[in-house]
C-alpha positions as a Python dict, from the first residue, in 0.01 Angstrom:
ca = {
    (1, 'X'): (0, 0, 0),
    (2, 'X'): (-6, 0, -370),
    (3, 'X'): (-21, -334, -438),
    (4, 'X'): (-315, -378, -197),
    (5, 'X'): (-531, -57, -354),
    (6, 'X'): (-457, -272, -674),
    (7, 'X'): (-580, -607, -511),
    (8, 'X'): (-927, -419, -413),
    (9, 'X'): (-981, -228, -721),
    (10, 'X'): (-945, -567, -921),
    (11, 'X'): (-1156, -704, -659),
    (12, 'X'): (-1400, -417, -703),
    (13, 'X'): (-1405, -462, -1091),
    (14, 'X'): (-1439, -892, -1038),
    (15, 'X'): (-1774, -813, -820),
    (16, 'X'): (-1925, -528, -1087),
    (17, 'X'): (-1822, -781, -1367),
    (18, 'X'): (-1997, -1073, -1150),
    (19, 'X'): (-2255, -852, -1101),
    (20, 'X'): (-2344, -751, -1453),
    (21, 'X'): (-2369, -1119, -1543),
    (22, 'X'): (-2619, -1165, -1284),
    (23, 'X'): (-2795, -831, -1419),
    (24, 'X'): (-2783, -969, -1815),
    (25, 'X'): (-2865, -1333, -1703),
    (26, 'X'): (-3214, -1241, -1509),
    (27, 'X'): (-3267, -1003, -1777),
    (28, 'X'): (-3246, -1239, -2077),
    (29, 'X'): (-3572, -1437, -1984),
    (30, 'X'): (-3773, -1134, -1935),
    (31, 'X'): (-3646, -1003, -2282),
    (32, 'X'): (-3694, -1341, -2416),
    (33, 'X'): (-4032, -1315, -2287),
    (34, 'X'): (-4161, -978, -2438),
    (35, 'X'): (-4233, -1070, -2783),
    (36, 'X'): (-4400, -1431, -2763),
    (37, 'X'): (-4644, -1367, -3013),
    (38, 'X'): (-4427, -1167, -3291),
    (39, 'X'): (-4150, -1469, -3193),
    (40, 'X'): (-4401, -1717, -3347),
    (41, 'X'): (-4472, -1529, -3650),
    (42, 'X'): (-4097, -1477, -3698),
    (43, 'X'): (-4007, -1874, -3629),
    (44, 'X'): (-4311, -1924, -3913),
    (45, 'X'): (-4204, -1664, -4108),
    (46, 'X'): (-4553, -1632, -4244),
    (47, 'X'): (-4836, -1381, -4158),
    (48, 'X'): (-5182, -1554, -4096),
    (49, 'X'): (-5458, -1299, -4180),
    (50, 'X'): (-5791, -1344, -4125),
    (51, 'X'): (-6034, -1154, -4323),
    (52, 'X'): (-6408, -1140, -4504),
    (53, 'X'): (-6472, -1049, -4863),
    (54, 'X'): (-6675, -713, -4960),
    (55, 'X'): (-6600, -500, -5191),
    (56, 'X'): (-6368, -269, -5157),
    (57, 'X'): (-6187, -380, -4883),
    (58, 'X'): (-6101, -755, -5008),
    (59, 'X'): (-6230, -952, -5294),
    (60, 'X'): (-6156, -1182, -5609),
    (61, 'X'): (-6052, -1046, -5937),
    (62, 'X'): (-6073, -1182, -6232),
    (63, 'X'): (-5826, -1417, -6183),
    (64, 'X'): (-5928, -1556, -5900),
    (65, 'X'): (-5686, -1367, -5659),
    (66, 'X'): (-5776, -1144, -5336),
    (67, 'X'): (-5705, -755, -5425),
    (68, 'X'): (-5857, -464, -5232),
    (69, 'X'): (-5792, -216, -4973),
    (70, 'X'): (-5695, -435, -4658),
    (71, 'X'): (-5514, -703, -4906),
    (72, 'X'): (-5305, -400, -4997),
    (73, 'X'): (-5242, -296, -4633),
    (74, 'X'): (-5186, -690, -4535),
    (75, 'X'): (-4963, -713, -4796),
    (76, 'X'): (-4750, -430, -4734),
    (77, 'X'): (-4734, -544, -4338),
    (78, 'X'): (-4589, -814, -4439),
    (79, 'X'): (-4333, -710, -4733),
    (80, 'X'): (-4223, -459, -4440),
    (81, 'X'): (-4178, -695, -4161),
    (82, 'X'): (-3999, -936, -4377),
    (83, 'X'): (-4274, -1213, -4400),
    (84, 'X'): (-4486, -1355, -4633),
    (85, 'X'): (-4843, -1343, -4611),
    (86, 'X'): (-5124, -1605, -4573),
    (87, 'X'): (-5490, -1510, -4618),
    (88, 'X'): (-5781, -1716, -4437),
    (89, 'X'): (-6116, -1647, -4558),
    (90, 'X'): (-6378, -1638, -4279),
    (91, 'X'): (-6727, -1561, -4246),
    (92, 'X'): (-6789, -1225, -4103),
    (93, 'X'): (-6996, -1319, -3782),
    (94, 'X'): (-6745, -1627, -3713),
    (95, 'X'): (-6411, -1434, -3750),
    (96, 'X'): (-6353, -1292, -3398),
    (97, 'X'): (-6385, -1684, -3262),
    (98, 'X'): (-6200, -1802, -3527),
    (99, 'X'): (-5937, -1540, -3389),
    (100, 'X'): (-5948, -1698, -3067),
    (101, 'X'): (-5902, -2005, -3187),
    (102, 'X'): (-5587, -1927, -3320),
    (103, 'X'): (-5698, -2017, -3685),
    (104, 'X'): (-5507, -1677, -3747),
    (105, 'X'): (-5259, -1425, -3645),
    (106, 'X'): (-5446, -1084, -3690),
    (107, 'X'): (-5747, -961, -3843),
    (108, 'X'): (-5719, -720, -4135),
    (109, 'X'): (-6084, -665, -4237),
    (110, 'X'): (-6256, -353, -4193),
    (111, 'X'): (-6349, -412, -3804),
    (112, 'X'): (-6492, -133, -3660),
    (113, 'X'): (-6371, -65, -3305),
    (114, 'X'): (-6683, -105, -3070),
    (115, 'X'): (-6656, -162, -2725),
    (116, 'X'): (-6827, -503, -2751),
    (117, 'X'): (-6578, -652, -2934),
    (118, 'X'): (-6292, -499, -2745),
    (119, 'X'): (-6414, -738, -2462),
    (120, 'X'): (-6305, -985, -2665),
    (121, 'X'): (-6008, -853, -2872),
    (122, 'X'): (-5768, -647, -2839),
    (123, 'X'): (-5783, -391, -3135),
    (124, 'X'): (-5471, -145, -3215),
    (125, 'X'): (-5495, 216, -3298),
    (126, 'X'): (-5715, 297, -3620),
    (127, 'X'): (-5547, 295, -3972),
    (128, 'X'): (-5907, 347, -4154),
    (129, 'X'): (-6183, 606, -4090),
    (130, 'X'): (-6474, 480, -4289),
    (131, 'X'): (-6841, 546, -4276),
    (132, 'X'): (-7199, 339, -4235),
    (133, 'X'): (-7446, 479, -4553),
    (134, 'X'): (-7782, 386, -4701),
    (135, 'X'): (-7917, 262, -5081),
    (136, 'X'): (-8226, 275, -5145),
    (137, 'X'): (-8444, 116, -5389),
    (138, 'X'): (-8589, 382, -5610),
    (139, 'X'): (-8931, 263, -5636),
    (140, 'X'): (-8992, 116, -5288),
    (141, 'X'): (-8848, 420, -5145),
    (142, 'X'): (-8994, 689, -5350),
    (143, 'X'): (-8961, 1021, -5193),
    (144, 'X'): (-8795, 875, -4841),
    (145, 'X'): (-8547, 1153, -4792),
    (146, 'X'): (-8567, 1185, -4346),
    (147, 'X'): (-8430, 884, -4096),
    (148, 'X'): (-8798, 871, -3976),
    (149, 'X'): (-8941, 791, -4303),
    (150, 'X'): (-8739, 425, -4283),
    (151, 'X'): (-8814, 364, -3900),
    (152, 'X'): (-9094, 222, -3973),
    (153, 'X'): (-9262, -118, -3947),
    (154, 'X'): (-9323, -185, -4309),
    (155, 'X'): (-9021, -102, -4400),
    (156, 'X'): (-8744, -336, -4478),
    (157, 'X'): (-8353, -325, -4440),
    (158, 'X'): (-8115, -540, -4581),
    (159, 'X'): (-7737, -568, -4376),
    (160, 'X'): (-7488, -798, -4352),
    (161, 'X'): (-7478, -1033, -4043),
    (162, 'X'): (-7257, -1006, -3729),
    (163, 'X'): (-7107, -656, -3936),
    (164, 'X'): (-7122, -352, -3736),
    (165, 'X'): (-7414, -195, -3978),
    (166, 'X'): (-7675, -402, -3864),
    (167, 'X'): (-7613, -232, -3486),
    (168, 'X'): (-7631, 118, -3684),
    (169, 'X'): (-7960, -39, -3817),
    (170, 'X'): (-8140, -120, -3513),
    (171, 'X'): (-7998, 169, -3319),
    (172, 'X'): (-8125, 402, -3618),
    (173, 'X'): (-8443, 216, -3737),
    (174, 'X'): (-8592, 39, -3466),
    (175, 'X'): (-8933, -26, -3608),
    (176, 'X'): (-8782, -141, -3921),
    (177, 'X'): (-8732, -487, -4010),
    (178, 'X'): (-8416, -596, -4036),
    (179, 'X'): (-8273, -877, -4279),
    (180, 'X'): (-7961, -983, -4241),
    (181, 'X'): (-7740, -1174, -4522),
    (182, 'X'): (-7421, -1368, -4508),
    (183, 'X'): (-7226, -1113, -4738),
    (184, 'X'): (-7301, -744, -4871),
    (185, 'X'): (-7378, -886, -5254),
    (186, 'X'): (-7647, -1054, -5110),
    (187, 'X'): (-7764, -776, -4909),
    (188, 'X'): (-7754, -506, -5218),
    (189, 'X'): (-7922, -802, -5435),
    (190, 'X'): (-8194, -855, -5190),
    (191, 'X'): (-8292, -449, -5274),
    (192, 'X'): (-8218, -461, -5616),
    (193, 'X'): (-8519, -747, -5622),
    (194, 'X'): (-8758, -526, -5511),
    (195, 'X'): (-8744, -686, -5180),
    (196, 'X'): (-8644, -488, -4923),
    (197, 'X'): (-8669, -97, -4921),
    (198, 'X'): (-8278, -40, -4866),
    (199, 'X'): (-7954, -157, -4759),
    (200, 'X'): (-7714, -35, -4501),
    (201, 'X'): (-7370, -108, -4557),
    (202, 'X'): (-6991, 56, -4504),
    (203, 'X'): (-6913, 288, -4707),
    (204, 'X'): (-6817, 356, -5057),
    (205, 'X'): (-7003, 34, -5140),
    (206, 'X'): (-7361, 217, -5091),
    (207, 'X'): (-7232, 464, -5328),
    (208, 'X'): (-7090, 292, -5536),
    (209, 'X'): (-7330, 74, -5616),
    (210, 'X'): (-7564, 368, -5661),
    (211, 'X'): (-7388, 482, -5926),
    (212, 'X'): (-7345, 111, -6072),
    (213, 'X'): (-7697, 62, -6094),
    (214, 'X'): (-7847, 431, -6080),
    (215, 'X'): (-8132, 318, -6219),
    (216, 'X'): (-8240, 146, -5920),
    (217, 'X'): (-8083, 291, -5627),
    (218, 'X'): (-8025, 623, -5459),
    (219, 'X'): (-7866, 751, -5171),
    (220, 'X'): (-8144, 903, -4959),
    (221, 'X'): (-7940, 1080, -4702),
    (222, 'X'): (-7609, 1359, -4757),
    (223, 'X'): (-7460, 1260, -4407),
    (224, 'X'): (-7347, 902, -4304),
    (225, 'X'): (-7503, 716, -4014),
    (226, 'X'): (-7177, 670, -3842),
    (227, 'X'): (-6789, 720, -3851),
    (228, 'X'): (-6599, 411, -3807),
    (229, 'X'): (-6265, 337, -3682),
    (230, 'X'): (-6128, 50, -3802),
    (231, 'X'): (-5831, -94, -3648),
    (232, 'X'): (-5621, -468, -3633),
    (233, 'X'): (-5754, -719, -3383),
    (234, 'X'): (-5556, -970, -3201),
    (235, 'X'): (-5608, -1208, -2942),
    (236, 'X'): (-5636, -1056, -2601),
    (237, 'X'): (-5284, -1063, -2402),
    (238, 'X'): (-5107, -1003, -2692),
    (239, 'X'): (-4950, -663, -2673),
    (240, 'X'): (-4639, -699, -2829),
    (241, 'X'): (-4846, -790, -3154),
    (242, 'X'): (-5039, -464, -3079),
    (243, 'X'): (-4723, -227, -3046),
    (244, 'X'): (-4570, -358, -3359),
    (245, 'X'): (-4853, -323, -3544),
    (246, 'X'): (-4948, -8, -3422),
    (247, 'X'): (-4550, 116, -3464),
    (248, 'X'): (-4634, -11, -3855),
    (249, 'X'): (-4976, 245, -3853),
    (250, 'X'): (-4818, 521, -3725),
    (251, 'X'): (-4507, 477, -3999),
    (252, 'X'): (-4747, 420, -4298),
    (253, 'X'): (-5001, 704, -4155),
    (254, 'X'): (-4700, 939, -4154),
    (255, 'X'): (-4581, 891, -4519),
    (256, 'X'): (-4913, 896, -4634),
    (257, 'X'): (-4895, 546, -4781),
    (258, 'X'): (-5259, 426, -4594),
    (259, 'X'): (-5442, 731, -4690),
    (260, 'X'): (-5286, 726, -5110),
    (261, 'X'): (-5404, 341, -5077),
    (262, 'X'): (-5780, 444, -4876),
    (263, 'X'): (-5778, 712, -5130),
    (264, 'X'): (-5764, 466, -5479),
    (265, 'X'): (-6007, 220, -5337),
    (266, 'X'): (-6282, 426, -5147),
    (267, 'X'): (-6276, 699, -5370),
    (268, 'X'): (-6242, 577, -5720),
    (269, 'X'): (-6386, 278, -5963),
    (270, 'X'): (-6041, 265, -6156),
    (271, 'X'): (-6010, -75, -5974),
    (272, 'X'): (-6326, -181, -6098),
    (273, 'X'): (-6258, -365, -6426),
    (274, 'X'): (-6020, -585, -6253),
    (275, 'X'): (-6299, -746, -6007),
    (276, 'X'): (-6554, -1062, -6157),
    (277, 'X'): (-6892, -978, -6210),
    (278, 'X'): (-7133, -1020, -5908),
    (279, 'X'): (-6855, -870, -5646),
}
């Protein structure tokens, strides 16, 4: 009797054994499966990021090299998740299809989460909480201090195209005219000419430039147009990319790295003597 309760508990042991196997081997292609998109980025080693210049979120210093806010955040993505980094300039109002077409991993650029875009991406929690803000030129602008004094038809406003400003434009000054430029230098320069009444860009670069040029601009208005959240964007479908970069936000939120680096760039000019003239 012994030996056979022996027999069936090895027998009983053989079949849970067998059956863990089973268990592991159906398992491992699902597991394999969960991470496609961080697995490629791994294999590469190398972080593609896709991103726009305008100050300060990314642009050249003197040297010739990309600094600013979302460099910084790139950067440290990367250092963290043991990769290097690659940027890929884009023009703003070709970036989300150059997204698609897989010309990059992730966008790092100041993207405002909007629900037009999230039909096309697929945007991760917010690590930036930005504004939308108006300069004015001084003379063509003389004494405009309401919203309704630039929603008007003579009135011109500068913005940069396919950036979410020039929908705070329309949807705030729908009489005005509204010019749109390939960056925000262009934008600020078209007001700065004396040819459009004001320009309507993401803030701190209104105010900073008001203070750059004070005797030319103002800022007309206390409160900013909007509150942005800007967030990552990756290709639709790609989830795991999303948790792991939203597992990075939360970490960086929580020691306070994102808001000491927001904090330097948004809310200073000590970073100004690095950048080339015309930035």
């Amino acid at each position: 009797m012994k030996n056979i309760g022996r027999k069936r508990r090895h027998l009983f042991g053989f079949k849970a054994a067998i059956t863990a196997l089973l268990s592991l081997a159906i398992s491992l292609p699902a597991l394999a499966s969960e991470t496609p998109n961080l697995d490629k980025i791994n294999d590469r080693g190398t972080l593609r990021v896709g991103m726009s210049t305008f100050v300060p979120w990314a642009m050249r210093n003197k040297q010739g090299d990309l600094i600013g806010f979302e460099i910084d955040v790139a950067k440290r993505l990367a250092q963290d998740s043991g990769w290097k980094v690659e940027f890929v300039p884009t023009a703003w109002d070709g970036i989300i299809p150059a997204l698609l077409a897989q010309k990059f991993d992730v966008i790092i650029g100041g993207m405002s989460v909007t629900p037009e875009r999230s039909k096309s991406v697929l945007f991760t929690t917010p690590y930036s909480h930005s504004g939308v803000q108006v300069a004015a030129n001084k003379e063509l602008a003389e004494g405009f201090s309401k919203l309704s004094d630039f929603d008007s038809r003579r009135v011109k406003i500068a913005a940069r195209r396919g950036a979410f400003t020039v929908q705070v434009a329309r949807e705030t000054f729908p009489k005005a005219k509204i010019l749109q430029f390939d960056d925000d230098a262009q934008a600020f320069q078209e007001v700065l000419n004396g040819n459009a009444h004001a320009v309507i860009a993401s803030s701190p670069k209104p105010e900073h430039e008001a203070i750059i040029h004070s005797d030319k601009l103002f800022i007309p208005f206390n409160e900013r147009l909007s509150k942005g959240n800007e967030a990552f964007a990756v290709r639709l479908g790609e989830q795991d990319k999303e948790e792991f970069f939203n597992q990075w936000i939360q970490a960086r939120t929580d020691d306070g790295w994102l808001n000491e680096r927001y904090e330097y760039w948004f809310s200073t000019l000590d970073w100004q003597d690095q950048i080339a003239s015309g930035q």
